[in-house]
């Protein structure tokens, strides 16, 4: 009897599950999806034309150095880079003395040798780039209750990462006058609002984000004389963050093509050997 009851209960569960699935599938197939501002006006990233893009991409180390300068002078005020060691700057063409000088310009958590208490000390090349906040609570309190993400791997964490960073930094707009493809945001969605403390950006998934536009023309002074326009700085810092996320990208590309060519050559040899060994065998 108990066995019969368990079978009936199991069948009832299967029937309910199939009914739920059928109702959901029918609803999805017949009901028209609600058109939202996020769906209509969220844009895919624009092409920043970074040298690192594509299968044969390489790094423009001069541009990456400029991107590091933008990160240091602008982005580091809110965003950490905790997976990157200061000594890694040597891979960008900085000399050992320059790396040590850069390290000493950063203040990192340490211990006071006299009191044993936690304090900030000059960084060394072996240190990792420090966080601007002691913890997530302090970060949220300083940024309208939004914790700025760590940028070490941001171009891997976002689709089309390098282009996404570039587009986001250059994409801020006024929602009251914003248009795309001849459509006005306010005319299409009059109820759309950007809450106080947030900023409109069509490259952000829900169109509103806590970070205000961080870059403006002439905000940094490049040592190589490059004009520090907003567009240029956005490209440079995007190139830098592509490097922090995948510093071995150039080596991987350089190794990958010979490996692919070898595999193709080996496959041809294997096929010819197969034909030679089995050519006299009748089916």
Coordinates of C-alpha atoms in Angstrom, one line a residue:
X1 CA 0.0 0.0 0.0
X2 CA 2.8 2.4 0.9
X3 CA 4.5 1.7 -2.4
X4 CA 1.3 2.4 -4.3
X5 CA 0.9 5.7 -2.5
X6 CA 4.5 6.8 -3.2
X7 CA 4.0 6.0 -6.9
X8 CA 0.7 8.0 -7.0
X9 CA 2.5 11.0 -5.3
X10 CA 5.4 10.7 -7.7
X11 CA 3.1 10.7 -10.7
X12 CA 1.2 13.7 -9.3
X13 CA 4.4 15.6 -8.9
X14 CA 5.4 14.8 -12.5
X15 CA 2.0 16.0 -13.8
X16 CA 2.2 19.2 -11.8
X17 CA 5.7 19.8 -13.2
X18 CA 4.7 19.2 -16.8
X19 CA 1.6 21.4 -16.4
X20 CA 3.7 24.3 -15.0
X21 CA 6.2 23.9 -17.8
X22 CA 3.5 23.9 -20.4
X23 CA 1.8 27.0 -19.0
X24 CA 5.1 28.8 -18.8
X25 CA 6.0 27.9 -22.3
X26 CA 2.6 28.9 -23.6
X27 CA 2.8 32.3 -21.8
X28 CA 6.3 33.0 -23.1
X29 CA 5.2 32.1 -26.7
X30 CA 2.0 34.1 -26.7
X31 CA 2.5 37.1 -24.4
X32 CA 4.3 40.1 -25.9
X33 CA 7.3 41.1 -23.9
X34 CA 7.1 44.5 -22.2
X35 CA 9.3 47.0 -23.9
X36 CA 11.5 48.9 -21.4
X37 CA 13.9 51.8 -21.7
X38 CA 16.7 49.4 -20.7
X39 CA 15.9 47.1 -23.7
X40 CA 15.5 49.9 -26.2
X41 CA 18.3 52.3 -25.3
X42 CA 21.0 50.0 -23.8
X43 CA 23.9 50.1 -26.3
X44 CA 26.6 47.6 -27.2
X45 CA 30.1 48.8 -26.7
X46 CA 31.8 50.9 -29.4
X47 CA 35.1 49.8 -30.9
X48 CA 38.0 51.5 -29.2
X49 CA 40.4 50.1 -31.8
X50 CA 42.8 48.9 -29.2
X51 CA 46.0 47.3 -30.5
X52 CA 45.4 44.3 -28.2
X53 CA 42.2 43.4 -29.9
X54 CA 41.9 40.4 -32.2
X55 CA 43.7 37.1 -32.6
X56 CA 47.0 38.8 -33.4
X57 CA 46.7 41.6 -30.9
X58 CA 49.7 43.1 -29.1
X59 CA 50.2 45.8 -26.5
X60 CA 51.1 49.3 -27.3
X61 CA 53.2 49.7 -24.1
X62 CA 53.4 53.5 -24.5
X63 CA 49.6 53.6 -24.4
X64 CA 49.4 51.2 -21.5
X65 CA 51.8 53.4 -19.6
X66 CA 49.6 56.3 -20.2
X67 CA 46.6 54.2 -19.1
X68 CA 48.5 53.5 -15.8
X69 CA 48.9 57.2 -15.3
X70 CA 45.2 57.7 -15.8
X71 CA 44.4 54.9 -13.3
X72 CA 46.9 56.3 -10.8
X73 CA 45.8 60.0 -11.0
X74 CA 42.0 59.4 -11.4
X75 CA 40.6 55.9 -11.0
X76 CA 42.7 54.9 -8.0
X77 CA 40.7 57.3 -5.8
X78 CA 37.8 54.9 -5.9
X79 CA 38.9 51.6 -7.5
X80 CA 41.3 49.0 -6.3
X81 CA 43.7 46.9 -8.4
X82 CA 44.4 44.3 -5.8
X83 CA 45.5 41.4 -8.1
X84 CA 48.4 43.4 -9.6
X85 CA 51.8 43.8 -8.0
X86 CA 53.6 47.1 -8.4
X87 CA 56.7 45.1 -9.6
X88 CA 54.6 44.1 -12.7
X89 CA 55.0 47.6 -14.0
X90 CA 58.5 46.4 -15.1
X91 CA 56.7 44.5 -17.9
X92 CA 55.5 47.8 -19.3
X93 CA 59.0 49.0 -20.0
X94 CA 59.7 50.8 -16.7
X95 CA 63.2 50.5 -15.4
X96 CA 64.0 48.9 -12.0
X97 CA 64.6 52.4 -10.6
X98 CA 61.3 53.7 -12.0
X99 CA 59.4 50.8 -10.5
X100 CA 60.9 51.5 -7.1
X101 CA 60.0 55.1 -7.4
X102 CA 56.5 54.3 -8.4
X103 CA 56.2 51.8 -5.5
X104 CA 57.3 54.5 -3.0
X105 CA 54.7 56.8 -4.3
X106 CA 51.9 54.5 -3.0
X107 CA 51.0 54.1 0.6
X108 CA 50.2 50.5 1.6
X109 CA 49.0 48.9 4.8
X110 CA 51.8 48.1 7.2
X111 CA 52.9 47.8 10.8
X112 CA 54.5 50.6 12.8
X113 CA 57.8 49.1 14.0
X114 CA 57.7 51.2 17.2
X115 CA 54.2 50.6 18.3
X116 CA 53.2 47.4 16.4
X117 CA 50.0 49.1 15.3
X118 CA 48.5 49.1 11.8
X119 CA 49.5 52.1 9.7
X120 CA 50.3 53.2 6.2
X121 CA 53.9 52.9 4.9
X122 CA 55.7 53.5 1.6
X123 CA 55.1 50.7 -0.8
X124 CA 57.8 48.5 -2.2
X125 CA 57.8 46.7 -5.6
X126 CA 56.6 43.5 -4.0
X127 CA 53.5 45.1 -2.7
X128 CA 50.2 44.9 -4.5
X129 CA 48.3 48.1 -5.5
X130 CA 46.4 49.2 -2.4
X131 CA 42.7 49.7 -2.0
X132 CA 41.5 53.3 -1.4
X133 CA 39.1 52.1 1.3
X134 CA 39.8 49.9 4.4
X135 CA 36.7 47.8 3.7
X136 CA 33.5 47.5 1.6
X137 CA 31.4 49.3 4.2
X138 CA 33.6 52.4 4.0
X139 CA 33.6 52.1 0.2
X140 CA 29.8 52.0 0.1
X141 CA 29.5 54.9 2.5
X142 CA 31.7 57.1 0.3
X143 CA 30.0 56.2 -3.0
X144 CA 26.2 56.5 -2.6
X145 CA 25.9 53.0 -1.1
X146 CA 27.6 51.4 -4.2
X147 CA 30.9 49.6 -3.8
X148 CA 33.3 50.5 -6.7
X149 CA 34.5 47.2 -8.3
X150 CA 38.1 46.1 -8.3
X151 CA 39.5 46.8 -11.8
X152 CA 42.2 44.1 -11.9
X153 CA 40.0 41.7 -14.0
X154 CA 37.2 44.1 -15.1
X155 CA 37.9 43.6 -18.8
X156 CA 37.5 39.8 -18.3
X157 CA 34.4 40.2 -16.1
X158 CA 32.5 42.3 -18.7
X159 CA 31.6 41.3 -22.2
X160 CA 33.9 42.9 -24.8
X161 CA 35.8 44.3 -21.8
X162 CA 38.2 46.8 -23.3
X163 CA 35.5 48.3 -25.5
X164 CA 33.1 48.3 -22.6
X165 CA 35.4 50.3 -20.4
X166 CA 36.1 52.8 -23.2
X167 CA 32.4 53.1 -24.1
X168 CA 31.3 53.5 -20.5
X169 CA 33.8 56.3 -19.8
X170 CA 32.8 58.2 -22.9
X171 CA 29.1 57.4 -22.8
X172 CA 27.6 59.7 -20.2
X173 CA 24.7 61.8 -21.4
X174 CA 21.7 63.9 -20.4
X175 CA 18.6 61.7 -20.2
X176 CA 16.4 64.7 -20.9
X177 CA 17.9 65.2 -24.4
X178 CA 19.3 61.8 -25.2
X179 CA 18.4 60.3 -28.6
X180 CA 19.5 57.2 -30.4
X181 CA 18.6 56.1 -33.9
X182 CA 16.3 59.0 -34.2
X183 CA 14.4 58.0 -31.0
X184 CA 14.2 60.3 -28.0
X185 CA 14.4 58.6 -24.6
X186 CA 12.0 61.0 -23.0
X187 CA 9.5 60.8 -25.8
X188 CA 9.5 57.0 -25.9
X189 CA 9.6 56.6 -22.1
X190 CA 8.3 59.7 -20.4
X191 CA 8.3 58.0 -17.0
X192 CA 12.0 57.1 -17.2
X193 CA 14.0 58.8 -14.5
X194 CA 17.6 58.9 -13.2
X195 CA 17.4 58.8 -9.4
X196 CA 19.2 61.4 -7.4
X197 CA 22.8 60.3 -6.9
X198 CA 22.9 58.2 -10.1
X199 CA 24.1 59.1 -13.6
X200 CA 22.7 58.2 -17.0
X201 CA 24.9 56.1 -19.3
X202 CA 23.4 54.0 -22.1
X203 CA 26.3 51.6 -22.0
X204 CA 25.4 50.5 -18.4
X205 CA 22.9 47.6 -18.3
X206 CA 20.1 49.5 -16.4
X207 CA 21.2 52.9 -17.9
X208 CA 21.8 54.5 -14.4
X209 CA 25.0 54.0 -12.4
X210 CA 26.4 55.5 -9.2
X211 CA 29.8 56.5 -10.7
X212 CA 29.8 60.1 -12.1
X213 CA 31.7 60.8 -15.2
X214 CA 35.3 60.4 -14.0
X215 CA 37.2 61.9 -16.9
X216 CA 37.3 65.3 -18.5
X217 CA 39.6 66.9 -21.1
X218 CA 43.0 67.8 -19.9
X219 CA 42.6 66.0 -16.6
X220 CA 46.1 64.5 -16.7
X221 CA 49.3 65.7 -18.3
X222 CA 51.0 63.0 -20.3
X223 CA 54.8 62.8 -20.1
X224 CA 55.0 61.9 -23.8
X225 CA 53.1 65.0 -24.8
X226 CA 50.0 63.2 -26.0
X227 CA 46.9 65.4 -25.8
X228 CA 44.9 64.3 -22.8
X229 CA 41.4 64.4 -24.4
X230 CA 38.6 62.5 -22.7
X231 CA 38.5 60.1 -25.6
X232 CA 42.3 59.5 -25.5
X233 CA 42.3 58.9 -21.7
X234 CA 39.4 56.5 -22.0
X235 CA 41.3 54.5 -24.6
X236 CA 44.5 54.5 -22.7
X237 CA 43.0 53.3 -19.4
X238 CA 41.0 50.7 -21.2
X239 CA 44.3 49.4 -22.8
X240 CA 45.9 49.4 -19.3
X241 CA 43.0 47.4 -17.8
X242 CA 43.2 44.9 -20.7
X243 CA 46.8 44.4 -19.7
X244 CA 46.0 44.0 -16.0
X245 CA 43.4 41.3 -16.8
X246 CA 45.7 39.4 -19.1
X247 CA 49.3 40.5 -19.0
X248 CA 50.4 37.4 -21.0
X249 CA 48.1 38.1 -23.9
X250 CA 50.9 39.0 -26.2
X251 CA 52.9 35.9 -25.4
X252 CA 49.8 33.7 -25.7
X253 CA 49.1 35.1 -29.2
X254 CA 52.8 34.7 -30.2
X255 CA 52.7 31.0 -29.0
X256 CA 49.3 30.1 -30.3
X257 CA 49.9 30.5 -34.0
X258 CA 53.0 28.2 -34.2
X259 CA 51.1 25.7 -32.1
X260 CA 48.1 25.8 -34.5
X261 CA 50.3 25.5 -37.5
X262 CA 52.1 22.5 -36.0
X263 CA 48.8 20.8 -35.2
X264 CA 47.7 21.3 -38.8
X265 CA 51.0 19.9 -40.1
X266 CA 50.8 16.9 -37.7
X267 CA 47.2 16.2 -38.8
X268 CA 48.2 16.2 -42.5
X269 CA 51.1 13.8 -41.7
X270 CA 48.8 11.5 -39.7
X271 CA 46.3 11.4 -42.5
X272 CA 49.0 10.6 -45.1
X273 CA 50.4 7.9 -42.8
X274 CA 46.9 6.4 -42.4
X275 CA 46.4 6.3 -46.2
X276 CA 49.9 4.7 -46.7
X277 CA 49.4 2.0 -44.0
X278 CA 45.9 1.0 -45.1
X279 CA 46.1 1.6 -48.9
X280 CA 46.4 -2.2 -49.7
X281 CA 43.7 -3.3 -47.3
X282 CA 40.5 -4.3 -49.0
X283 CA 37.2 -3.6 -47.4

